Short mmCIF file of C-alpha atoms in Angstrom, two decimals:
data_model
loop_
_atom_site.label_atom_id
_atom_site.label_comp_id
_atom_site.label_asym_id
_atom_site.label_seq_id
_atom_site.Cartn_x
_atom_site.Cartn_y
_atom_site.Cartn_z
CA UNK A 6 90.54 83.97 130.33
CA UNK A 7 91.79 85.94 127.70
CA UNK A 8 94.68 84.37 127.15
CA UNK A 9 93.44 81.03 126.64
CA UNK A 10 90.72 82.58 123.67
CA UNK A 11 93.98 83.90 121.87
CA UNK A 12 94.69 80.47 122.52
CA UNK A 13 92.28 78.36 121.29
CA UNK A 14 92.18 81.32 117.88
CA UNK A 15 95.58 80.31 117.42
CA UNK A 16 94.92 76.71 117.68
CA UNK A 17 91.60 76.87 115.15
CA UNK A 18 93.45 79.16 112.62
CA UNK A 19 96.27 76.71 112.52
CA UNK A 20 94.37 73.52 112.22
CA UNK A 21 92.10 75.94 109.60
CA UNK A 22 95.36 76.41 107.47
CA UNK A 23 96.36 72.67 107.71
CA UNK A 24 93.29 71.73 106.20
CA UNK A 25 93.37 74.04 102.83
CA UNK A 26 95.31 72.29 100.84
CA UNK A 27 96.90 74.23 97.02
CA UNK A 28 96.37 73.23 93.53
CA UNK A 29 97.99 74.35 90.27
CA UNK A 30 95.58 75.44 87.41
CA UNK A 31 96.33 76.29 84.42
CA UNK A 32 95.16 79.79 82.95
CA UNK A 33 94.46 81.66 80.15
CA UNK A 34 93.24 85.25 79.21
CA UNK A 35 89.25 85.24 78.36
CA UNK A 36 87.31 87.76 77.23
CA UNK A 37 84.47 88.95 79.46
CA UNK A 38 80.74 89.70 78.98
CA UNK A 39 80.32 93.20 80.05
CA UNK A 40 76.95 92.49 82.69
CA UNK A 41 80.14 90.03 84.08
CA UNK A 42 82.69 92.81 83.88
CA UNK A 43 79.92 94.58 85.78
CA UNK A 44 79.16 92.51 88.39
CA UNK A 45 83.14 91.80 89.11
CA UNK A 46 84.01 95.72 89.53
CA UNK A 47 81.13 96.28 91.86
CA UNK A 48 82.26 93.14 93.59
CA UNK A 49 86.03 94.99 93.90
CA UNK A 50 84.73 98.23 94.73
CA UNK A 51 83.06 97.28 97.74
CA UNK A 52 86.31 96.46 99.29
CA UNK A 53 86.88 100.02 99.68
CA UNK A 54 85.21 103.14 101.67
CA UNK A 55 83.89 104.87 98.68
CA UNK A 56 83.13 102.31 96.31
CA UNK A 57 80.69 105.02 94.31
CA UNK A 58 84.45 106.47 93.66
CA UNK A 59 86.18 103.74 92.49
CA UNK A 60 87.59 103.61 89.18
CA UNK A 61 89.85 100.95 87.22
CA UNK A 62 92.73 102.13 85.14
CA UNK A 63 93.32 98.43 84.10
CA UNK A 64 90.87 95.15 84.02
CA UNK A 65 92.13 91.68 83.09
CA UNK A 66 90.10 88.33 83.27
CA UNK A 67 91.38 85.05 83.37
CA UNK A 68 89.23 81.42 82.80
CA UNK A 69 91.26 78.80 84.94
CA UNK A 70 90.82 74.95 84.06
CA UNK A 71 89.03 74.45 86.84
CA UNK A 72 86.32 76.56 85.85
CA UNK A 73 86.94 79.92 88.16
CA UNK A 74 88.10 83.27 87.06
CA UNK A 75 90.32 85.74 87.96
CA UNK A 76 90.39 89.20 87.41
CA UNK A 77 93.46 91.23 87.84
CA UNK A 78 93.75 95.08 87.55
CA UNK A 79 94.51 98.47 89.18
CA UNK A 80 91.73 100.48 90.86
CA UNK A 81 91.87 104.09 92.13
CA UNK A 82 89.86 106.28 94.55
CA UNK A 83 89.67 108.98 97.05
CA UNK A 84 91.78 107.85 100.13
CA UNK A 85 93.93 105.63 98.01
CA UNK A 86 97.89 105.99 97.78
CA UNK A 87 97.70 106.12 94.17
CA UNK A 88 96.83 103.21 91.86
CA UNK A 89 96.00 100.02 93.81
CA UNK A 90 96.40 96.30 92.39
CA UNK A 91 93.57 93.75 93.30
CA UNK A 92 92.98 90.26 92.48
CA UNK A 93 89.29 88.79 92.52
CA UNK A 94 88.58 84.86 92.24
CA UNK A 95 85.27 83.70 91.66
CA UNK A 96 83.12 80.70 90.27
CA UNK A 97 80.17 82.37 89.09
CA UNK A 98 79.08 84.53 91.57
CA UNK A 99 80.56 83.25 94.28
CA UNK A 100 83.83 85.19 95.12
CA UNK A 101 86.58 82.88 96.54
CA UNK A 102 89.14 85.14 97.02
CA UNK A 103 89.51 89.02 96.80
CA UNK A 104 91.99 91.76 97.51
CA UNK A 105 92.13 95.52 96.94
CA UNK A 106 93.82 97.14 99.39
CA UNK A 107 97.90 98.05 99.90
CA UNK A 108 98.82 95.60 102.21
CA UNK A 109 98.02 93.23 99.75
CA UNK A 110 99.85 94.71 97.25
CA UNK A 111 102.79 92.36 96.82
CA UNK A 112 100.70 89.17 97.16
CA UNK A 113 98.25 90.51 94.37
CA UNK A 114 101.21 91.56 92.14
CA UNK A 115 102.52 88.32 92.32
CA UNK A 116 99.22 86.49 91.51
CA UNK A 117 98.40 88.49 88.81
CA UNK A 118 102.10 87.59 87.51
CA UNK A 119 101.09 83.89 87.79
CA UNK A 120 98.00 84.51 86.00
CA UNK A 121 99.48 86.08 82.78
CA UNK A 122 102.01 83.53 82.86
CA UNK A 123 99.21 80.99 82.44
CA UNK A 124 99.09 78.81 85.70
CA UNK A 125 97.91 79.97 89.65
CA UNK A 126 98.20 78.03 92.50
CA UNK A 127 95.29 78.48 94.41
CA UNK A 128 93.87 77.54 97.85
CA UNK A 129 91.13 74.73 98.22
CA UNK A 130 89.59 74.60 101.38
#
């Protein structure tokens, strides 16, 4: 029985990914109201195991045309390797898409690469 619940996991997550489909936005760099700044660090934080600990050595924020943000930085705190890189999409205060952790580190790199260049691809679902 187990086998055929990896199965049908498998099965979902790849009929999951067929349906998101990618878009190109363009972006720009945006200056950010700090209560927003606010809300988007705490948002980050909690991605980690002592967000009370947390602190950002760099914050960027980006408006796409589609009416999201992004916000691209480096975060560090006790437990981490270092600096970290996250990435943090949102439309208002919903949060599409977030990473802060070092797995992610390449992906987020690269994203935040896209986003100074002034267009993202991101996932629609």
């Amino acid at each position: 029985m187990p086998a055929l619940r990896l199965t049908f996991s498998a099965v979902f997550l790849l009929f999951a990914m067929g349906c998101a489909s990618t878009t190109r936005v363009a972006t720009s760099p945006t200056s950010t109201a700090p209560d927003e700044v606010f809300w988007a660090k705490n948002q980050i934080a909690e991605q980690t195991a002592t967000p009370g600990a947390v602190r950002f050595s760099r914050f960027e924020s980006y408006a796409l045309s589609n009416g999201d943000r992004v916000y691209c930085g480096d975060i560090s705190a006790p437990g981490l390797a270092g600096s970290v890189p996250f990435y943090m999409r949102s439309r208002g205060t919903v949060v599409k898409a977030i990473e802060a952790d070092l797995e992610s580190a390449d992906f987020v790199r690269g994203k935040c690469a896209e986003a100074r260049k002034g267009a993202l691809r991101i996932n629609e679902v």
